[in-house]
XYZ file of C-alpha atoms in Angstrom:
537
model
C -4.072 33.515 60.650
C -7.528 32.004 60.535
C -10.561 31.070 62.586
C -11.037 27.389 63.278
C -12.820 25.173 65.760
C -10.980 22.724 67.983
C -11.873 20.095 70.550
C -12.280 20.847 74.225
C -8.939 19.264 75.033
C -7.140 21.404 72.501
C -8.893 24.520 73.766
C -7.746 23.752 77.276
C -4.199 23.335 76.038
C -4.354 26.520 74.038
C -5.487 28.518 77.053
C -2.142 27.816 78.644
C -0.326 29.650 75.868
C -2.727 32.364 74.805
C -5.504 34.716 75.832
C -8.974 33.306 76.496
C -12.297 35.086 75.977
C -15.905 34.062 76.617
C -19.439 35.427 76.904
C -22.578 33.924 78.430
C -24.918 32.253 75.976
C -27.834 29.846 75.921
C -26.585 27.888 72.948
C -25.959 24.236 73.434
C -22.343 23.078 73.574
C -22.751 21.511 70.145
C -24.313 24.528 68.401
C -22.946 25.276 64.945
C -22.824 29.109 64.931
C -19.283 30.395 65.375
C -16.735 32.711 63.762
C -15.803 29.828 61.492
C -19.292 28.445 60.931
C -18.527 25.567 63.282
C -18.669 25.037 67.032
C -16.212 22.999 69.028
C -17.085 20.641 71.831
C -17.719 21.944 75.334
C -14.702 22.413 77.571
C -16.525 20.506 80.284
C -17.780 16.932 80.078
C -20.277 17.467 82.888
C -23.923 17.035 81.899
C -26.779 19.106 83.223
C -28.384 22.489 82.744
C -25.479 24.693 83.796
C -25.053 27.793 81.614
C -22.521 27.722 78.834
C -20.306 30.527 77.653
C -18.745 31.193 74.287
C -14.966 30.937 74.253
C -12.349 32.563 72.070
C -8.714 31.539 72.409
C -5.942 33.659 70.921
C -3.168 31.227 70.061
C -0.032 31.505 68.001
C -1.395 33.085 64.838
C -4.862 31.504 65.055
C -8.200 32.017 66.759
C -9.946 29.033 68.319
C -13.602 28.816 69.323
C -15.322 26.679 71.907
C -17.659 26.735 74.915
C -17.185 26.400 78.652
C -19.697 25.180 81.210
C -20.417 26.860 84.526
C -20.740 30.381 85.860
C -17.483 30.857 87.726
C -15.445 34.047 87.321
C -13.133 34.118 84.322
C -11.756 37.648 84.490
C -8.187 37.450 85.766
C -4.540 37.588 84.781
C -3.229 34.201 83.712
C 0.508 34.609 84.199
C 3.381 37.013 84.728
C 3.400 37.889 81.031
C 0.055 39.675 81.301
C -1.947 37.264 79.163
C -5.568 37.716 80.139
C -8.747 35.765 80.681
C -11.710 38.072 80.051
C -15.324 37.717 79.047
C -16.129 37.854 75.365
C -18.513 40.618 74.343
C -22.152 39.562 74.171
C -24.299 40.840 71.262
C -25.481 43.927 73.161
C -21.939 44.852 74.167
C -20.724 44.289 70.610
C -23.392 46.651 69.292
C -22.482 49.266 71.894
C -18.841 49.092 70.805
C -19.794 49.412 67.132
C -21.903 52.496 67.843
C -19.586 54.224 70.293
C -18.087 56.592 67.711
C -20.916 57.014 65.204
C -22.223 60.376 63.992
C -24.952 61.347 61.548
C -25.616 64.854 60.231
C -28.646 66.192 58.378
C -27.657 68.880 55.890
C -30.394 71.413 55.187
C -28.466 73.623 52.811
C -30.544 72.878 49.733
C -27.270 72.403 47.910
C -27.467 68.794 46.778
C -26.323 67.035 49.971
C -28.916 65.857 52.490
C -26.999 63.719 54.985
C -23.691 62.156 55.859
C -22.926 59.378 58.343
C -19.547 58.498 59.808
C -18.220 55.883 62.215
C -14.828 54.861 63.560
C -13.767 51.585 65.134
C -10.241 51.305 66.546
C -7.966 48.311 66.280
C -4.787 50.137 67.242
C -4.674 51.791 70.651
C -5.002 54.691 70.146
C -6.710 54.611 66.763
C -4.444 55.840 63.962
C -7.312 56.885 61.646
C -8.922 60.326 61.631
C -11.526 62.255 59.654
C -12.698 65.821 58.964
C -15.689 67.550 57.387
C -16.293 71.188 56.495
C -18.864 73.264 54.595
C -17.702 76.634 53.266
C -20.271 79.104 51.951
C -18.755 80.800 48.927
C -20.023 84.274 47.921
C -21.731 84.358 44.541
C -19.052 86.619 43.065
C -16.249 84.195 43.978
C -18.207 81.093 43.009
C -18.947 82.637 39.600
C -22.612 81.729 39.842
C -25.177 83.066 37.424
C -26.286 86.660 37.959
C -28.632 86.871 40.906
C -27.919 83.323 42.047
C -27.316 82.616 45.700
C -23.917 81.724 47.079
C -22.734 78.183 46.507
C -21.321 75.672 48.968
C -17.942 74.019 48.923
C -18.286 70.795 50.892
C -15.329 68.722 52.036
C -15.110 65.256 53.571
C -11.800 63.627 54.455
C -10.703 60.279 55.875
C -7.102 59.815 56.955
C -5.474 56.425 57.504
C -2.448 56.860 59.733
C 0.413 54.428 60.142
C 3.374 54.256 62.524
C 1.327 56.397 64.890
C -1.626 58.776 64.919
C 0.168 62.129 64.768
C 0.187 62.647 60.987
C -3.486 61.785 60.542
C -4.361 64.192 63.367
C -2.370 66.903 61.590
C -4.378 66.267 58.421
C -7.647 66.498 60.327
C -6.596 69.882 61.639
C -5.157 71.438 58.489
C -5.635 69.662 55.135
C -9.047 71.091 54.228
C -7.843 74.603 55.063
C -4.764 74.205 52.855
C -6.851 72.974 49.919
C -9.565 75.612 50.384
C -6.935 78.352 50.413
C -5.471 77.151 47.118
C -8.945 76.876 45.586
C -9.776 80.389 46.764
C -6.676 81.748 45.025
C -7.489 79.842 41.838
C -11.084 81.105 41.688
C -10.008 84.694 42.370
C -7.442 84.500 39.582
C -10.102 83.266 37.163
C -12.506 86.044 38.179
C -9.869 88.643 37.356
C -9.979 87.482 33.732
C -13.244 88.708 32.108
C -12.886 86.096 29.401
C -12.676 83.238 31.889
C -14.454 83.890 35.225
C -14.611 80.169 36.013
C -11.360 78.221 36.558
C -10.522 75.465 34.125
C -10.891 71.880 35.381
C -7.118 71.488 35.154
C -6.493 74.538 37.346
C -8.929 73.273 39.999
C -7.192 69.888 40.083
C -3.845 71.676 40.300
C -5.058 73.734 43.268
C -6.117 70.603 45.154
C -2.791 68.915 44.446
C -0.952 72.057 45.512
C -2.758 72.091 48.860
C -1.680 68.504 49.515
C 1.936 69.055 48.487
C 2.326 72.328 50.403
C 1.079 70.744 53.612
C 3.383 67.752 53.226
C 6.319 70.072 52.603
C 5.432 71.851 55.843
C 5.292 68.530 57.682
C 8.442 66.961 56.220
C 10.857 69.750 55.308
C 9.853 72.962 57.068
C 9.738 71.026 60.331
C 13.450 70.225 59.958
C 14.278 73.926 59.668
C 12.245 74.642 62.793
C 13.838 71.753 64.676
C 17.289 73.229 64.147
C 16.045 76.403 65.832
C 14.254 74.623 68.672
C 15.643 75.231 72.134
C 14.711 71.857 73.624
C 14.483 68.297 72.405
C 10.894 68.168 73.636
C 10.011 70.983 71.246
C 11.957 69.237 68.500
C 10.081 65.997 69.102
C 6.724 67.765 68.762
C 7.832 69.314 65.481
C 9.158 66.053 64.045
C 6.345 63.737 65.156
C 4.044 64.333 62.137
C 7.008 63.770 59.806
C 8.151 60.523 61.411
C 4.752 58.841 61.314
C 2.640 58.815 58.161
C -0.876 58.912 56.791
C -2.870 58.281 53.647
C -5.500 60.883 52.757
C -8.777 60.716 50.857
C -10.497 64.065 50.353
C -13.775 64.703 48.533
C -14.655 68.214 47.355
C -18.212 68.957 46.162
C -19.095 72.243 44.470
C -22.868 72.735 44.720
C -22.873 75.148 41.770
C -21.382 72.748 39.256
C -22.516 69.544 41.020
C -19.028 68.206 40.418
C -17.422 65.928 42.986
C -13.640 65.789 42.981
C -11.935 62.999 44.898
C -8.253 63.418 45.737
C -6.517 60.227 46.843
C -3.082 59.903 48.396
C -2.568 56.294 49.486
C -4.890 53.302 49.660
C -8.126 54.605 51.145
C -10.982 54.363 48.659
C -14.101 56.195 47.478
C -16.937 54.486 45.597
C -20.031 56.035 43.999
C -23.410 54.328 44.263
C -25.959 55.206 41.579
C -29.310 53.594 40.921
C -29.968 52.419 37.380
C -33.166 52.174 35.372
C -33.527 48.538 36.477
C -33.808 49.630 40.112
C -30.424 48.222 41.059
C -27.312 50.084 42.103
C -23.997 50.218 40.308
C -20.679 50.700 42.086
C -18.157 53.015 40.437
C -14.713 53.446 42.036
C -13.640 57.087 42.284
C -10.068 56.357 43.345
C -7.270 53.889 42.769
C -5.414 52.116 45.566
C -1.871 53.479 45.514
C 0.564 50.880 46.819
C 3.725 49.186 45.694
C 1.486 46.389 44.437
C -0.415 48.687 42.063
C 0.992 48.215 38.557
C 0.816 51.884 37.554
C 2.467 53.016 40.785
C 5.256 50.440 40.537
C 5.951 51.527 36.954
C 6.034 55.192 37.981
C 8.527 54.518 40.751
C 10.812 52.457 38.518
C 10.870 55.283 35.956
C 11.664 57.837 38.659
C 14.438 55.668 40.142
C 16.165 53.860 37.250
C 18.786 51.332 38.164
C 17.185 50.565 41.540
C 15.599 47.112 41.221
C 14.460 47.166 44.852
C 12.556 50.431 44.645
C 9.486 48.163 44.847
C 10.022 44.830 46.560
C 7.258 42.449 47.617
C 4.687 45.111 46.805
C 6.277 47.633 49.162
C 8.426 50.715 48.709
C 12.042 49.652 49.312
C 10.506 46.502 50.780
C 9.035 48.417 53.718
C 6.199 50.900 53.224
C 3.050 49.677 51.465
C 1.436 52.989 50.342
C 3.324 54.588 47.459
C 1.798 57.995 48.237
C 1.468 59.343 51.757
C 1.918 62.325 54.023
C 4.834 62.191 56.436
C 6.984 59.046 56.211
C 9.939 61.415 56.097
C 12.572 58.690 56.220
C 11.552 57.900 52.606
C 11.765 61.597 51.621
C 14.722 63.087 53.491
C 18.203 62.958 52.026
C 20.699 60.508 53.473
C 22.439 63.418 55.201
C 19.244 64.701 56.842
C 18.258 61.197 57.923
C 21.666 60.657 59.518
C 21.696 64.047 61.243
C 18.242 63.670 62.773
C 18.861 60.100 63.845
C 22.010 61.173 65.664
C 20.540 64.242 67.350
C 16.898 63.309 67.891
C 16.715 59.500 67.679
C 14.748 59.642 64.425
C 13.897 56.428 62.601
C 16.676 54.742 60.630
C 16.134 54.922 56.869
C 16.067 51.835 54.692
C 19.461 50.478 53.713
C 18.165 50.617 50.116
C 17.682 54.400 50.238
C 19.690 56.032 47.421
C 17.726 58.724 45.552
C 14.906 60.064 47.753
C 12.111 60.987 47.738
C 10.462 57.640 47.060
C 7.040 58.600 48.422
C 4.927 61.605 47.451
C 1.831 63.223 48.946
C 0.608 64.455 45.549
C -2.855 62.967 45.031
C -4.543 61.581 41.962
C -7.735 63.603 41.404
C -10.874 62.294 39.701
C -13.982 64.293 38.772
C -17.558 62.986 38.697
C -20.835 64.708 37.868
C -23.189 63.993 40.759
C -26.911 63.541 40.121
C -28.699 64.466 43.374
C -32.092 63.878 41.761
C -31.148 60.200 41.347
C -30.119 59.829 44.974
C -26.415 59.252 44.372
C -24.263 58.410 47.367
C -20.537 58.072 47.972
C -18.784 55.757 50.420
C -15.355 56.846 51.626
C -13.357 54.521 53.850
C -9.885 53.614 54.985
C -8.509 50.362 53.628
C -9.715 48.425 56.673
C -13.213 48.283 55.163
C -12.065 47.314 51.672
C -10.040 44.435 53.128
C -13.387 42.914 54.149
C -15.929 43.922 51.485
C -15.932 44.451 47.716
C -17.082 47.698 46.110
C -20.297 45.989 44.997
C -21.005 44.584 48.444
C -20.540 48.002 50.041
C -22.853 49.769 47.573
C -25.377 46.927 47.765
C -25.377 47.107 51.562
C -26.123 50.827 51.459
C -28.945 50.105 49.007
C -30.257 47.385 51.323
C -30.134 49.815 54.247
C -32.038 52.456 52.242
C -34.755 49.940 51.374
C -35.146 48.924 55.003
C -35.127 52.471 56.371
C -37.730 53.513 53.812
C -40.081 50.714 54.850
C -39.594 51.382 58.558
C -40.267 55.105 58.256
C -42.872 55.203 55.503
C -40.698 57.459 53.391
C -41.410 60.415 55.681
C -37.981 61.014 57.185
C -37.012 64.630 57.721
C -34.794 65.044 54.680
C -35.284 61.758 52.901
C -37.368 62.621 49.898
C -34.504 60.782 48.234
C -35.808 57.542 49.777
C -39.014 57.455 47.749
C -39.289 54.650 45.202
C -36.150 52.970 46.562
C -38.027 50.242 48.379
C -37.454 46.727 47.208
C -38.687 43.279 48.130
C -35.555 41.575 46.871
C -33.669 39.380 49.308
C -30.404 39.705 47.427
C -28.370 42.894 47.626
C -29.845 45.425 45.160
C -26.633 45.689 43.136
C -25.483 44.980 39.606
C -22.591 42.554 40.086
C -19.603 43.606 38.036
C -15.820 43.668 38.340
C -14.759 44.028 41.979
C -12.231 46.681 41.019
C -9.118 44.512 41.099
C -8.516 45.240 37.437
C -8.690 48.975 38.105
C -5.829 49.102 40.567
C -7.907 47.990 43.544
C -7.156 45.081 45.809
C -9.632 42.323 46.589
C -10.918 41.905 50.180
C -8.200 39.691 51.654
C -9.978 39.142 54.982
C -12.770 37.130 53.373
C -10.289 34.383 52.571
C -8.595 34.723 55.955
C -11.876 34.301 57.815
C -13.445 31.737 55.488
C -16.389 34.077 54.831
C -19.640 32.567 53.548
C -20.392 33.243 49.892
C -24.191 33.162 50.264
C -25.139 36.810 50.760
C -28.451 35.910 52.412
C -26.495 34.180 55.177
C -24.065 37.074 55.668
C -25.801 40.427 55.848
C -28.228 42.072 58.259
C -29.782 45.519 58.806
C -29.808 46.576 62.468
C -28.377 50.108 62.593
C -29.773 53.601 62.042
C -26.325 54.829 61.002
C -25.421 53.484 57.564
C -21.663 53.684 58.208
C -22.128 51.508 61.301
C -24.276 49.185 59.178
C -21.332 48.727 56.810
C -18.863 48.011 59.601
C -21.202 45.513 61.282
C -21.575 43.545 58.058
C -17.879 43.786 57.262
C -17.029 42.152 60.586
C -19.606 39.387 60.502
C -23.150 40.569 59.845
C -25.486 37.717 60.739
C -22.578 35.705 62.140
C -22.804 37.066 65.674
C -20.004 34.829 66.920
C -17.525 36.207 64.399
C -18.675 39.775 65.059
C -18.271 39.410 68.823
C -14.948 37.622 68.446
C -13.439 40.345 66.273
C -14.719 43.092 68.573
C -13.509 41.327 71.724
C -9.907 41.049 70.593
C -7.814 43.749 72.290
C -4.982 45.657 70.683
C -2.439 44.588 69.499
C -3.938 41.097 68.873
C -6.787 42.626 66.874
C -4.408 44.006 64.228
C -3.799 40.475 62.978
C -7.447 40.229 61.989
C -8.712 43.748 61.303
C -7.404 47.270 60.817
C -8.637 50.569 62.205
C -11.888 51.452 60.454
C -13.170 54.868 59.401
C -16.219 54.916 57.135
C -18.110 57.922 55.794
C -21.234 57.830 53.608
C -22.491 60.990 51.871
C -26.053 61.072 50.528
C -26.852 63.463 47.692
C -30.430 64.573 47.128
C -32.927 67.387 46.925
C -33.688 68.114 50.557
C -34.680 70.995 52.795
C -33.097 74.445 52.484
C -33.303 75.836 56.015
C -29.567 76.543 56.102
C -28.982 74.248 59.075
C -26.652 71.332 59.644
C -28.037 69.344 62.577
C -27.028 66.231 64.460
C -29.217 63.247 63.633
C -29.533 61.957 67.194
C -31.144 58.621 66.383
C -28.071 57.629 64.361
C -25.412 59.208 66.591
C -23.702 58.107 69.780
C -24.552 59.859 73.012
C -22.140 62.742 73.661
C -19.392 61.659 76.029
C -18.814 63.689 79.163
C -15.580 65.665 79.145
C -13.510 65.529 82.310
C-alpha cells in the first residue's frame, strides 16, 4: 500500500469503489502539498473562486489524494456495503485527535525522575495497546540504603502492545507491576536476612523480574484452564479464557532511585531507547531492548534449538508462520498441548492451533532484561513505545526529536519551568536534529522503520519535523505521522478502523525524563501537556 496522486477522473472512478474523505482548505487545486508530496488535479473543471476541499480516497490497497470544488454536503453513506463519504480532518481536528489521550506528570520526589509524558493513539477499535505506571516508596531497611538515608523509590513504567484483542494488554495493565514488585520484595527481604549480603545480586534482581513475568503468564495461560473446568457457565469460562486467547507484548522499566539503575524487561517487539547528551552538545541514542520476533536472528536460532527437527518453527519471520512476536503473554494456542487445544476448541470455541504445532510451547513470556546506569545530572531520558512508533521513526530520529523539543521548550519558557532545571544549557540554534547519527539499530536485532518506505517519506529532516506540542510523547507521534506534511498527518488520522491498520498501528509512547528536580513528595498532573478530563457517564 502507498500514497499516490491521481487525476480527477481517476479519483472520481475510485470513489465508486472505495471510501472518500475531504476537508475544507484554501489551497489551490494545483497545490503541491499532499501525503505523497504531490497534489492531483481538481475533481471539478469549473473555474471561479468556489472553495476547494482536500480529498482522500481509500481504494484497493492504496490511498489517493485530490481536491474537490464546491461546498455541498459530503457526509453520507455511499452504498449498501456501508462505504462512507466523510469530511477529512482539518489541521485543528487532527491536533485534537492527537492530544485526546495525552498525559503529563511532574514528579517531585527528588529521586532522579522529574517528569514523564504519555500518549495513545488508536488504530484498532478499540485500541489494543495499554500502559501502566507506579511509584512504590520502599522503606530504608528493605531498600538497604545507607544508615540514616531516606527511603528509596521503585518506579515502574510499562507499555503493552496487544494483538488479537485488547484483553491481555488490559490484564497486564492491572497486574504485571504488582507481580514484579512482589517478586522483588521477596528477593530484597531474602538478601537482608543475610548479614554478609544485604543487597541482592544483579542476577537475583533480574531473576525476580523474569519470575514476575512468567508467573503472571502461567496464571493467564494455564491456571485459567483449571478454573474454566470448574466454571459453572460458559460466560464465566469465556471471561477466564479471554486473556489467554488474545496476546500482548510487554515492555517494563524499573528504576531504583537508590542505585540509579534502570532495568528494562522486554517481552516482544516494543522498544526502549536511552537519550544521553554528549560533550559535543548532541544526543546519542542507545537501545535498551531488542525486538523479539521470528525475524530476529537470535530468536530464530533459539527456537530452532528448542524445537529440533521442525523446519517450520520459524517461517517467513513468524512463529509457525503465524505469530510475529517470539515472546508474548497469552497466545495460548502456541503454548497449550494439542490435547488442551482440542478440548477447549470443542467445549468453548477456542481458536484452532496451527497445523504445524508439535512440541509446544513455542512462545514464552520470559523477558530479556538489560541494566543501565542512569545519570540524572546529565538529563538522561528514555523513550518507551509500542512497535507502531518504531515502524515510522528510527532510534536516532526519536531521540533527536526529543532533543529538538527540549531546545524549543527551553527557549519558550526561559528555562524557568517548574521542575526543569534539567533544561538549562540544552538550548541550541541548530536546524538539524541535535543527534549523533549512528547505526539505526537494525544490526542489534531491531527492525528499520518500514512505513517510511511505504509512505515515500522525505529524507530532508528540515522538511519533515515540527515542534507544536507541549507533551513530548504527542510531539513524537505527530512527527511520526507526518510532521510538517499536514496532508499526510490529516490523511492518516482521518482513516477509520479497520482501514487505518494498513497504514499505521496502535501507538503508545511514554517518555521519562531523569533529572535533579524538586523534592516536595508530590506527583502532579501537568495540565498544560495533558488532555482535559473526560466526563464519566
